[in-house]
Coordinates of C-alpha atoms and ligand atoms in Angstrom, one line a residue:
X30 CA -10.1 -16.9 -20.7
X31 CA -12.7 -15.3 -18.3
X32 CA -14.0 -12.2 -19.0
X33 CA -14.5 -9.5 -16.2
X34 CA -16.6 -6.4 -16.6
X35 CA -16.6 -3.2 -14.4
X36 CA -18.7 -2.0 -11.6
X37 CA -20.4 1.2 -11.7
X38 CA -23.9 2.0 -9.9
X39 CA -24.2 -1.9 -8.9
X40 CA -24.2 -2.8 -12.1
X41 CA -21.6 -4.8 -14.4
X42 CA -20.5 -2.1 -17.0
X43 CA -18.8 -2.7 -20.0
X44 CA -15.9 0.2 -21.5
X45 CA -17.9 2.9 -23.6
X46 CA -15.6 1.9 -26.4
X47 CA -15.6 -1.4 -26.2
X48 CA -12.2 -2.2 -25.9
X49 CA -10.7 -4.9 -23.3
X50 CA -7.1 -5.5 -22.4
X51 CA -6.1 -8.7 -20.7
X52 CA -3.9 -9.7 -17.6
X53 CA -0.8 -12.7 -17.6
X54 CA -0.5 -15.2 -15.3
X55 CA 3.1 -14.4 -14.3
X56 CA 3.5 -18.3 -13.6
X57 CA 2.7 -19.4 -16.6
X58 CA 2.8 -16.0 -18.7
X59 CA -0.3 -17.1 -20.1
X60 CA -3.4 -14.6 -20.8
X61 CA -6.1 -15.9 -18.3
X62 CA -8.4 -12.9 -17.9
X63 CA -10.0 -9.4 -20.1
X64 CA -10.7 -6.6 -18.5
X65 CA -12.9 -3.3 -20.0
X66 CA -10.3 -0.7 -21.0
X67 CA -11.9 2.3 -19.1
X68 CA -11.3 5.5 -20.5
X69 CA -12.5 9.1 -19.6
X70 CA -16.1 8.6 -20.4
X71 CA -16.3 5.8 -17.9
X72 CA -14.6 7.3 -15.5
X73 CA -17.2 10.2 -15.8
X74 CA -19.9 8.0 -15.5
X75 CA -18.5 5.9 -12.3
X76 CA -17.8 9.1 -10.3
X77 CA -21.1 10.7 -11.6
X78 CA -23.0 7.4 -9.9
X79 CA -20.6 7.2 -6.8
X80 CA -21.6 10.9 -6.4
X81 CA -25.3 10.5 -6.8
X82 CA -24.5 7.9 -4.4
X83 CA -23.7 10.2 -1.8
X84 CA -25.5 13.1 -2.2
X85 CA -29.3 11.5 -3.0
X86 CA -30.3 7.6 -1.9
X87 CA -30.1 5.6 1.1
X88 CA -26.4 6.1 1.8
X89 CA -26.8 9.7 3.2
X90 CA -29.1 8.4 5.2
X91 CA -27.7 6.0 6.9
X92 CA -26.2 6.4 10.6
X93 CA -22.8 5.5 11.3
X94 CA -23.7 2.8 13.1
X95 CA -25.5 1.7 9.9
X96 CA -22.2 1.7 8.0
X97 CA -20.1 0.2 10.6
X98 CA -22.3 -3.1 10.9
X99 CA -22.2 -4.0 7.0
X100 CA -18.6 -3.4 7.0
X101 CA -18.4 -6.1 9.7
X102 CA -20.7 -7.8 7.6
X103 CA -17.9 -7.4 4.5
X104 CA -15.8 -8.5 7.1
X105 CA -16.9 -11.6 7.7
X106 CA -17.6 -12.4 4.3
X107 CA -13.9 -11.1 3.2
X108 CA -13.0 -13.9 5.8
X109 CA -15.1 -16.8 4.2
X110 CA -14.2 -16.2 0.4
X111 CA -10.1 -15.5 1.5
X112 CA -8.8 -18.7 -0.2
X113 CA -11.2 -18.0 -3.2
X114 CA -9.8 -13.7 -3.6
X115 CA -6.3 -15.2 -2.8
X116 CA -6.3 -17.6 -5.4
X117 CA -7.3 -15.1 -8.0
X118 CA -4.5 -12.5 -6.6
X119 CA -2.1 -15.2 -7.5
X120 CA -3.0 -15.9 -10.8
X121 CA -2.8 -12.0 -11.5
X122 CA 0.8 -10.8 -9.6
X123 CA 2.4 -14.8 -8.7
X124 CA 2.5 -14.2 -4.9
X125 CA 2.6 -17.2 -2.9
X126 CA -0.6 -18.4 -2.2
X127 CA 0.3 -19.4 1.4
X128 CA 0.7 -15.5 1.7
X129 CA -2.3 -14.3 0.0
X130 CA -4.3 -16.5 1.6
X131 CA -3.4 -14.8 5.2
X132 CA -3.2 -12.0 4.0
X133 CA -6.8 -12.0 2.5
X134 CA -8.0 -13.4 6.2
X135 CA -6.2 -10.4 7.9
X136 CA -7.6 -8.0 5.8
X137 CA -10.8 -8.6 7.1
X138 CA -9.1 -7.2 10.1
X139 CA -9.3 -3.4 8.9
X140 CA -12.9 -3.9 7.8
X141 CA -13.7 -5.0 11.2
X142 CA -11.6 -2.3 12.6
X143 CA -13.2 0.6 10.4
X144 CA -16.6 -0.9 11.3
X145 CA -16.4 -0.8 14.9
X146 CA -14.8 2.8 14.6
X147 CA -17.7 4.5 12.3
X148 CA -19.9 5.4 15.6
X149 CA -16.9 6.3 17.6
X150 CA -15.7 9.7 15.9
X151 CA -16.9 12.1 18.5
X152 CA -17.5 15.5 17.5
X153 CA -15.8 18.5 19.5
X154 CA -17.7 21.3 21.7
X155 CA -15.3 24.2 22.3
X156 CA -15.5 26.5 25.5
X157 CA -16.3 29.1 23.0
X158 CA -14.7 32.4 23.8
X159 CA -18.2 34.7 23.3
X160 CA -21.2 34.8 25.5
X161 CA -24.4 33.2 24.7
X162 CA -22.9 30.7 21.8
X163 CA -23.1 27.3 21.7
X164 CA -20.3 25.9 19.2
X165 CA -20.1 21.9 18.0
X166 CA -18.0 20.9 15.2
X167 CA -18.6 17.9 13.7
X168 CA -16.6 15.8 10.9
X169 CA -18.5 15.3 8.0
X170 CA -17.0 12.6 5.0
X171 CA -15.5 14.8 1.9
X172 CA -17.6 13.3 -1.0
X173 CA -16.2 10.7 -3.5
X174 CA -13.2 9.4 -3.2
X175 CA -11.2 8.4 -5.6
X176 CA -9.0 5.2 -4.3
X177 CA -5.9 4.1 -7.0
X178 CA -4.2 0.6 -6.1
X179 CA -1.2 -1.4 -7.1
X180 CA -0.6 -5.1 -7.9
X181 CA 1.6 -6.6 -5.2
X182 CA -1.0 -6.7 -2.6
X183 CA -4.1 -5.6 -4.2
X184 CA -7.1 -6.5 -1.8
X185 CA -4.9 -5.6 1.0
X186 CA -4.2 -2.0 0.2
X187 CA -7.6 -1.4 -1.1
X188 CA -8.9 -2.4 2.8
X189 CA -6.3 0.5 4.1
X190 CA -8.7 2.8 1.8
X191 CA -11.6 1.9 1.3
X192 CA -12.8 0.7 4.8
X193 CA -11.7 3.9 6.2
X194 CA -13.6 5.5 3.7
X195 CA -16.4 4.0 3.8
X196 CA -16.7 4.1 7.8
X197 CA -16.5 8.0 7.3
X198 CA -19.6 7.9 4.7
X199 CA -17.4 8.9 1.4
X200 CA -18.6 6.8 -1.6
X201 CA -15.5 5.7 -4.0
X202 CA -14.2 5.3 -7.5
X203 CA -11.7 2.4 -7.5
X204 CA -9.1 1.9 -10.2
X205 CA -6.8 -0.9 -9.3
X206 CA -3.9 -1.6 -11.1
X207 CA -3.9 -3.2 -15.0
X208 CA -1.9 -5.7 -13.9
X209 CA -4.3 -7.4 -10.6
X210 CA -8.1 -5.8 -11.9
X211 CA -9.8 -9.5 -11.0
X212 CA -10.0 -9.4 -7.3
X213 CA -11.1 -6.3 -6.4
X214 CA -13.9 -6.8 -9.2
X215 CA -14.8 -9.9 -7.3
X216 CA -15.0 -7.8 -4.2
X217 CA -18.0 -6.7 -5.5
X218 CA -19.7 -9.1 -4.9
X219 CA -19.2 -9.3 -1.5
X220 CA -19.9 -5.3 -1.4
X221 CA -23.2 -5.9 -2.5
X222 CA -23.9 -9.0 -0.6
X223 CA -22.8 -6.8 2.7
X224 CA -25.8 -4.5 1.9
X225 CA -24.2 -1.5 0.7
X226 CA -25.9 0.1 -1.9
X227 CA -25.6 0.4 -5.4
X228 CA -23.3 3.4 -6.6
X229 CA -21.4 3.6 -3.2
X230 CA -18.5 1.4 -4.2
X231 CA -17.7 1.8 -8.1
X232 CA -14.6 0.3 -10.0
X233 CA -13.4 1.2 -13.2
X234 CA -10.7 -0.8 -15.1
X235 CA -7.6 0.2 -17.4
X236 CA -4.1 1.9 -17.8
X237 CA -3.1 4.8 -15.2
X238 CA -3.2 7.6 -18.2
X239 CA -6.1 6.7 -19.7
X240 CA -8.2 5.7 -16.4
X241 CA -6.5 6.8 -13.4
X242 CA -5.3 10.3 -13.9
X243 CA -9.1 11.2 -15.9
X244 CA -10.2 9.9 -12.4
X245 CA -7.4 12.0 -10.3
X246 CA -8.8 15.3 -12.3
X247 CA -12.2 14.7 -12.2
X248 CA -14.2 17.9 -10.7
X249 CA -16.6 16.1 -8.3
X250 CA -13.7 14.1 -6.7
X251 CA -12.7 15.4 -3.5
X252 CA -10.2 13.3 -2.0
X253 CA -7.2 10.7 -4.0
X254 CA -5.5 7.9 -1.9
X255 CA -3.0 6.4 -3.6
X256 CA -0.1 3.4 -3.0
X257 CA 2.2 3.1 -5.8
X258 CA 5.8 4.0 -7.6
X259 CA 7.3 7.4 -6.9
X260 CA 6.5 8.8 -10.4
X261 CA 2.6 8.1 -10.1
X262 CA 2.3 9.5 -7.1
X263 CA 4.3 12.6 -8.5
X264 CA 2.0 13.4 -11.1
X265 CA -1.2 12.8 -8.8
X266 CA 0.0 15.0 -6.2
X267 CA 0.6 17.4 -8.8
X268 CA -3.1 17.2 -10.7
X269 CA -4.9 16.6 -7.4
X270 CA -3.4 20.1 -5.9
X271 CA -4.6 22.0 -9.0
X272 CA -7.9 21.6 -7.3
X273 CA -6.8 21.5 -4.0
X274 CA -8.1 18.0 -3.1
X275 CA -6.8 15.7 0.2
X276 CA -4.2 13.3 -1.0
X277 CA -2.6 10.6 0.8
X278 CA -0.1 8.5 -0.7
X279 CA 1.8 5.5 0.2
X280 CA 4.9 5.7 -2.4
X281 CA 8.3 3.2 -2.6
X282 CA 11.0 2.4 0.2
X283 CA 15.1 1.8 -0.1
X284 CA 14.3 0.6 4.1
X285 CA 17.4 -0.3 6.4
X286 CA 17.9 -3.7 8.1
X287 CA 20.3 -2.7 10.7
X288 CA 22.0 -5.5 12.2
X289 CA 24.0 -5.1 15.9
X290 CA 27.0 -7.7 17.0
X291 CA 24.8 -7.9 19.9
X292 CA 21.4 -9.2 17.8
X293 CA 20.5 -12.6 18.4
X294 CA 21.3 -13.9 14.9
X295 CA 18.8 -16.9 14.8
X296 CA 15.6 -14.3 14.4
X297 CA 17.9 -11.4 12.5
X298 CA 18.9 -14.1 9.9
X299 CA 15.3 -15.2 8.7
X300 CA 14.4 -11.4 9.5
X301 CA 16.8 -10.3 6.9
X302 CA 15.6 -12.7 4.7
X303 CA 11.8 -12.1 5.2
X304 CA 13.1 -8.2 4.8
X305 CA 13.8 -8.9 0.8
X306 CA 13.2 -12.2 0.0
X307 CA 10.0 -13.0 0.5
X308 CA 7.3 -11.9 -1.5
X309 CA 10.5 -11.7 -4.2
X310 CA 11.0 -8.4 -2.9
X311 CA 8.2 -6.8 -4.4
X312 CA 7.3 -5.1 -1.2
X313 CA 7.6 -1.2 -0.3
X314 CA 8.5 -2.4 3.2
X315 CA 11.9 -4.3 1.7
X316 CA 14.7 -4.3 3.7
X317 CA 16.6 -4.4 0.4
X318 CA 19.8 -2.3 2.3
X319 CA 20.9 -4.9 5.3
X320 CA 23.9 -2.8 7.2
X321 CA 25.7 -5.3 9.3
X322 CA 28.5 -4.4 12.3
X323 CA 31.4 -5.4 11.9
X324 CA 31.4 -7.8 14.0
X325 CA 29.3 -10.3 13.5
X326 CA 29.6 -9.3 9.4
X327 CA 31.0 -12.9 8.0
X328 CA 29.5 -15.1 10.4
X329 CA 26.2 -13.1 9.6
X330 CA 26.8 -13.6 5.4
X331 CA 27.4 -16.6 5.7
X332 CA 24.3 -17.9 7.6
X333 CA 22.2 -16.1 5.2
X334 CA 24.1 -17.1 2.7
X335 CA 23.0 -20.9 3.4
X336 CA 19.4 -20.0 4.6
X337 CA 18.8 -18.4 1.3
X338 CA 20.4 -21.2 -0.9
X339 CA 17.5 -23.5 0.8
X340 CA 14.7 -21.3 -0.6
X341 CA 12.7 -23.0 -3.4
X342 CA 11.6 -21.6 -6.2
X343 CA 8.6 -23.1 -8.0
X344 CA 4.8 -23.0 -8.4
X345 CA 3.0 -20.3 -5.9
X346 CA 0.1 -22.5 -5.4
X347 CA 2.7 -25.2 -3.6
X348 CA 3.0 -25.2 0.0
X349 CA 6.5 -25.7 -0.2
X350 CA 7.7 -23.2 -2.6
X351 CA 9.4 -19.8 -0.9
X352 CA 10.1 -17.9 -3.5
X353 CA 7.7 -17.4 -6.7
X354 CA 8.0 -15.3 -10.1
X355 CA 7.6 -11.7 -10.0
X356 CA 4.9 -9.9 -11.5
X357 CA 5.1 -8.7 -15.0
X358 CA 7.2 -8.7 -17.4
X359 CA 8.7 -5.5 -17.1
X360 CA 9.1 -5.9 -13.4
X361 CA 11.4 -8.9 -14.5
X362 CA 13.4 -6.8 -17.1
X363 CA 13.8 -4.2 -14.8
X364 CA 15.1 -6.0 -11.8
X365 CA 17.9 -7.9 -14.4
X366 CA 18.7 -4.6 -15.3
X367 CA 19.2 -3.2 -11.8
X368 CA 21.4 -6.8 -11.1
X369 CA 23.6 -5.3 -14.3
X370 CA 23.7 -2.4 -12.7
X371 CA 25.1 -3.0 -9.4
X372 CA 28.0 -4.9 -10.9
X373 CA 29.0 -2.3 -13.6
X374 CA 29.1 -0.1 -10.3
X375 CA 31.5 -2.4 -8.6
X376 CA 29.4 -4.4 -6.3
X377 CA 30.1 -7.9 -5.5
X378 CA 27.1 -10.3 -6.9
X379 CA 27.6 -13.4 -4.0
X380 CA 24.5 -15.0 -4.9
X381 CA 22.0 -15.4 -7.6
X382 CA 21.9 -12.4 -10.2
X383 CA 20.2 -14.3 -12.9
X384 CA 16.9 -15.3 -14.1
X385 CA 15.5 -18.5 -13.1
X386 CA 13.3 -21.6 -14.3
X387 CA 12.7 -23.9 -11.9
X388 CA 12.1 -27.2 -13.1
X389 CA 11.3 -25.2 -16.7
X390 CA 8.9 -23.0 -15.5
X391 CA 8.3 -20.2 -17.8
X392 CA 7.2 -17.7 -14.9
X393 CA 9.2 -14.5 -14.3
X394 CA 11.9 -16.0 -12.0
X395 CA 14.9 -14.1 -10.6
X396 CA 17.2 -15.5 -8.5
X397 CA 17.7 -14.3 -4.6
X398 CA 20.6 -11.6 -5.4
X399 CA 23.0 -10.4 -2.8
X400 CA 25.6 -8.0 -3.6
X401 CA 28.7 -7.0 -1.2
X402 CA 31.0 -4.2 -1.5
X403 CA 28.0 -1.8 -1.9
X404 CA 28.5 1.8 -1.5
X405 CA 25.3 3.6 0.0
X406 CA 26.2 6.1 -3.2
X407 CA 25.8 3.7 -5.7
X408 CA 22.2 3.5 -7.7
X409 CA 22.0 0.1 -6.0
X410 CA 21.9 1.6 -2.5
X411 CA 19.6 4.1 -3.2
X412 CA 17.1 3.2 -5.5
X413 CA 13.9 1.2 -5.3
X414 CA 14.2 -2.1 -7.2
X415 CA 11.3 -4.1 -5.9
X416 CA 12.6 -7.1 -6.4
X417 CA 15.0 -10.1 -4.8
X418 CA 18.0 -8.0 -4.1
X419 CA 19.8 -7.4 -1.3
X420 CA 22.5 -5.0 -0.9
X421 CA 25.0 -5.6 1.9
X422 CA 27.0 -2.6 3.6
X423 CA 29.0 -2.8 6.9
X424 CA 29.2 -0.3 9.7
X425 CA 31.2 -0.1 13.1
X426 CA 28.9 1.9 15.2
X427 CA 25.7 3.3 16.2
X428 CA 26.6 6.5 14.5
X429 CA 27.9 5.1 11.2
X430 CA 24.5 2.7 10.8
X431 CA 22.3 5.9 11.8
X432 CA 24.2 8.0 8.8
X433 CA 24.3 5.6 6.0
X434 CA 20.6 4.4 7.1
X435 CA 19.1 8.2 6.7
X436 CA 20.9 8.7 3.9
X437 CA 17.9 7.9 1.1
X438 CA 15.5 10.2 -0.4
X439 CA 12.9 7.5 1.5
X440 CA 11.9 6.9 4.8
X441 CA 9.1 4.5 5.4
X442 CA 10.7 1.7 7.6
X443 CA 13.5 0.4 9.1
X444 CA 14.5 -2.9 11.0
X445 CA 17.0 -2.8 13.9
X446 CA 18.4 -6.4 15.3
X447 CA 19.8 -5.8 19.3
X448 CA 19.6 -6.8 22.5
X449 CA 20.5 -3.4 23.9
X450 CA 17.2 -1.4 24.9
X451 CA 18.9 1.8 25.1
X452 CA 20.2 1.2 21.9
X453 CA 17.0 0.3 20.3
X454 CA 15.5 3.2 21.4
X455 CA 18.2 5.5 20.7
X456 CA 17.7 3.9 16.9
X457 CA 14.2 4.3 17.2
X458 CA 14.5 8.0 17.4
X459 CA 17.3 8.7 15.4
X460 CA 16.0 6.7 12.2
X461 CA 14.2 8.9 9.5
X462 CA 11.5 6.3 8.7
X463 CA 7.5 5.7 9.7
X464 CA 7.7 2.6 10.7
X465 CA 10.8 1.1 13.2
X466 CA 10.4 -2.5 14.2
X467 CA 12.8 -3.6 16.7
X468 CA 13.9 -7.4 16.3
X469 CA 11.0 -8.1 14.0
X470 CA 10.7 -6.8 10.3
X471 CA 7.9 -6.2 7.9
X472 CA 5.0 -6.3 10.1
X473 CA 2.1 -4.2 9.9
X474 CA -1.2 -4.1 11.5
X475 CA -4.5 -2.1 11.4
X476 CA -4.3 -0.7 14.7
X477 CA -1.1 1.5 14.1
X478 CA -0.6 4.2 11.5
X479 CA 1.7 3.4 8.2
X480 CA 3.6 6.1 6.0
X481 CA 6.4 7.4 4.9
X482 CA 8.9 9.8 5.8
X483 CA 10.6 11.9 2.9
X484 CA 9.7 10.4 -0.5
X485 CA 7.7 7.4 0.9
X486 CA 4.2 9.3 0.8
X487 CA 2.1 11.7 2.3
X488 CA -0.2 11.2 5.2
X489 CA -0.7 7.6 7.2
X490 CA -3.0 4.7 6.6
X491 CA -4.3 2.7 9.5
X492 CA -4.9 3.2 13.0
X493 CA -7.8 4.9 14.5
X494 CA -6.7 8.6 13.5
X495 CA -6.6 7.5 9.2
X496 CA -10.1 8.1 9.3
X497 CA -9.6 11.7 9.9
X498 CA -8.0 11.6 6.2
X499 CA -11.6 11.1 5.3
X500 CA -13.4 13.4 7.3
X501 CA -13.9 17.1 7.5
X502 CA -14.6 19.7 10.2
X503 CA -17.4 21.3 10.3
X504 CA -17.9 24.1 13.0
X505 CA -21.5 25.1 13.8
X506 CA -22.5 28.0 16.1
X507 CA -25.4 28.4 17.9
X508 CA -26.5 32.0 19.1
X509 CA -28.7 33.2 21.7
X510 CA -30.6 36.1 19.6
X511 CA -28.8 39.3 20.9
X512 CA -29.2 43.0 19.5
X513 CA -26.2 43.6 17.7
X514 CA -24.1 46.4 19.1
X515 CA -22.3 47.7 15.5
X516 CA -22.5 44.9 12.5
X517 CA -19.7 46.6 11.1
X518 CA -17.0 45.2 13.4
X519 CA -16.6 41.2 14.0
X520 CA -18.2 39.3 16.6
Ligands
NAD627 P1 2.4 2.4 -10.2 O1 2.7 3.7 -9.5 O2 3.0 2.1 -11.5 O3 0.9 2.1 -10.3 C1 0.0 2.1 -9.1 C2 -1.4 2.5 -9.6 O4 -1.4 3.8 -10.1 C3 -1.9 1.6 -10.7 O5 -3.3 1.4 -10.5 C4 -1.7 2.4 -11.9 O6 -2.5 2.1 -13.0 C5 -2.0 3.8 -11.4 N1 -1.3 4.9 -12.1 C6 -0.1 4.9 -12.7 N2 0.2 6.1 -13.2 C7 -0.8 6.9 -12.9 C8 -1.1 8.3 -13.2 N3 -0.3 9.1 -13.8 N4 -2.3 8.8 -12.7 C9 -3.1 8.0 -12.0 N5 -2.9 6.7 -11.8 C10 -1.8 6.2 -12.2 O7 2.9 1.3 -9.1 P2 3.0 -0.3 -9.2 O8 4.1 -0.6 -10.1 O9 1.6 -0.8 -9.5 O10 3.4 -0.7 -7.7 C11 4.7 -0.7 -7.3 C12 5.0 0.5 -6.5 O11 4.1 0.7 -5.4 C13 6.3 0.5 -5.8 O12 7.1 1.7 -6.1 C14 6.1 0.3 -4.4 O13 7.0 0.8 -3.5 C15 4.8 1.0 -4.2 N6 4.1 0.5 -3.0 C16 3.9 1.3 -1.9 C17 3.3 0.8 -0.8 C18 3.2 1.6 0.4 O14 2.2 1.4 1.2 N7 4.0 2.6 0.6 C19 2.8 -0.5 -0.8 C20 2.9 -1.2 -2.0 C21 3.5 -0.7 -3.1

């Protein structure tokens, strides 16, 4: 069992009160780690420290050229620990290592990106309207940010935050989720080793009532980013307008894979597949509702029918394995219950739609789970399950596919298969989603902005304008003295 500790001013911390909870290896469901159990009191203290952080101390001081070279400096040291943060990741949420491990090198990407951008947000001067001014606005960071993560891809989503934030001179509170706390406290680490200074990157460990929303509510935070389930991001909205603080949240998906008899089935096949399966579906990006033509509908099923019978099952540390044991416990419960679901609805269940145990493993398997005769009406359609399971509808045009595709309280992608280019940018438009990729599926990158449409979030991560979510204007005007004609009547 290793024991972890907290990090508040540069410093390990310990809970006020003491008490620790500890996080499963979903592989093995045994304990493997203990955490502090933050609480209110420690929340105070982090954002007091990432506050003194920015307002006294060397951070202030610091040009944004200054920031930008230690986070290429985090960069490069993101890139030479990756196996070391992805192996951790995996004990904590049972990803595939093969994925962690890339994704842990990619991630470096966005601190690289953030770094180069720090010096490059120009400030404005208007043609003022009024003679003998000189205006300039310039975009100042907000304060301390308070920066609340999930467990499927923990390090990943915290780089989407925190390297904008930290590009634009905020300081932060990190509370990443109770289920994946190691990594980003081995980040640290690397924080410190980068040469940013103590009290400008905090974390504080523990439950989303008794940490997260303290932090959320906390007067001297000025600014939430959040990426997690529908209901958090509810309540945090809600507390965070209160006080009228900038929010951003990344929130859940029910996305469309749309699939045209004109698609070149050999990439829309493993596309549908790496649209739910891998990962086991924990992804908000899940293509978990593929609408097929009509078409092409049982050639296509049965294809992915096969392809998904080949996927193995096993041990995330293994090369070979495809698909690994979901994250918790409940997450396991939950998806069986959505599987029971569907069929009590009157879905078809043509694969899977149990739980698993490859060769005995304990871990939190589920099966790959396709269902047919799905109605987009049904609770299977239409809610998030985040999980292996796929829902299968057909369609028999353009118009049909655009209809039952918009037809979720979500929008944050969608996958279109075709060969038609009119068509795929007739799609493109028509679909009610932030991200479209046309014959490709669940890519993302830091160069171009993620978000959601309708339910899926508020406000974009990545790309060059997500700093802005960071920044504020300032407008400062600079006048020639004049004699003022009458001071009771605006200038
Ligand atoms: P979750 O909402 O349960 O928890 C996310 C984080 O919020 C955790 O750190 C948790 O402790 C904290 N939290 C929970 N309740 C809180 C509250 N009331 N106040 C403050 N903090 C609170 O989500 P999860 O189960 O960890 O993650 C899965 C969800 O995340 C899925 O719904 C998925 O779609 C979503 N997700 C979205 C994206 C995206 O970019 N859009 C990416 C990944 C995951």
């Amino acid at each position: 069992m290793k024991d972890y500790h907290m990090w508040i001013g540069g410093a390990p911390c310990e809970a006020a009160s003491g008490a620790r909870f500890t996080s499963t290896n979903p592989y093995t469901r045994e304990e493997w780690a203990r955490f502090p159990r933050a609480s209110a009191d420690d929340v105070d203290h982090a954002v007091r420290s990432a506050h003194a952080a920015f307002t006294d101390g060397d951070w202030p001081t610091w040009t944004a050229s200054a920031r930008g070279a230690a986070l290429v400096r985090l960069a490069a040291l993101v890139t030479e620990h990756a196996d070391r943060l992805a192996e951790i990741e995996v004990r904590d949420n049972g990803k595939l290592f093969a994925e962690m491990s890339n994704q842990a090198r990619y991630m470096a990407n966005w601190y690289a990106y953030y770094g180069g951008l720090a010096d490059k947000v120009e400030g404005l001067v208007p043609p003022i309207d009024k003679p003998g001014v000189l205006n300039m606005v310039t975009y100042e960071p907000l304060g301390v940010c308070a920066l609340i993560t999930p467990w499927n891809s923990p390090l990943l989503l915290l780089a989407w935050k925190l390297a904008p934030a930290l590009a634009a001179g905020n300081t932060v509170v990190i509370k990443p989720s109770e289920y994946t706390s190691a990594s980003t406290l081995e980040l640290m680490a690397l924080v410190e080793e980068a040469g940013i200074p103590a009290g400008v990157v905090n974390v504080v460990t523990g439950f989303g009532d008794e940490a997260g929303m303290p932090l959320v509510t906390h007067p001297l935070v000025r600014k939430v980013a959040f990426t997690g389930g529908e209901a958090a991001g509810r309540a945090i909205n809600e507390a965070a307008a209160r006080d009228f603080k900038k929010v951003t949240l990344e929130l859940g998906g029910k996305s469309p894979n749309i699939v045209f008899d004109d698609a070149d089935l050999d990439a829309a096949v493993p596309g549908a597949i790496s649209g739910i399966f891998a990962a086991s579906g924990q992804t908000c990006i899940a293509g978990s509702r593929l609408l097929l033509h009509d078409g092409i509908y049982d050639a296509f099923l049965e294809r992915l029918l096969e392809m998904t019978r080949a996927a193995k099952l096993g041990d995330p540390m293994e090369a070979d394995t495809n698909i690994s044991p979901v994250a918790t416990e409940a997450q396991h419960r939950k998806i069986l219950d959505y599987i029971e679901i569907a069929k009590a609805e009157g879905a078809t269940c043509v694969l899977g739609g149990k739980a698993a145990s490859p060769g005995g493993a304990p871990g939190y398997f589920v099966e790959p789970t396709i269902f047919t005769d799905v109605r987009n009406d049904m609770r299977i359609a239409q809610e998030e399950v985040f999980g292996p399971v796929l829902s299968i509808m057909p369609f028999s045009d353009e118009d049909e596919a655009v209809a039952i595709a918009n037809d979720v309280l979500y929008g944050l992608a969608a996958g279109v298969w075709t060969n038609d280019l009119h068509r795929a940018l007739s799609m493109s438009r028509r679909l009610q989603a932030g991200t479209i990729w046309v014959n490709t599926y669940r890519s993302t990158s830091y160069t171009t902005p993620f978000g959601g449409y309708k339910l899926s979030g508020l406000g974009r991560e990545n790309g060059s304008q997500a700093i802005m979510e960071y920044l504020q204007p300032k407008s400062v005007w600079l006048a020639e003295p004049r004699a003022v004609a009458n001071p009771f009547i605006r200038r």
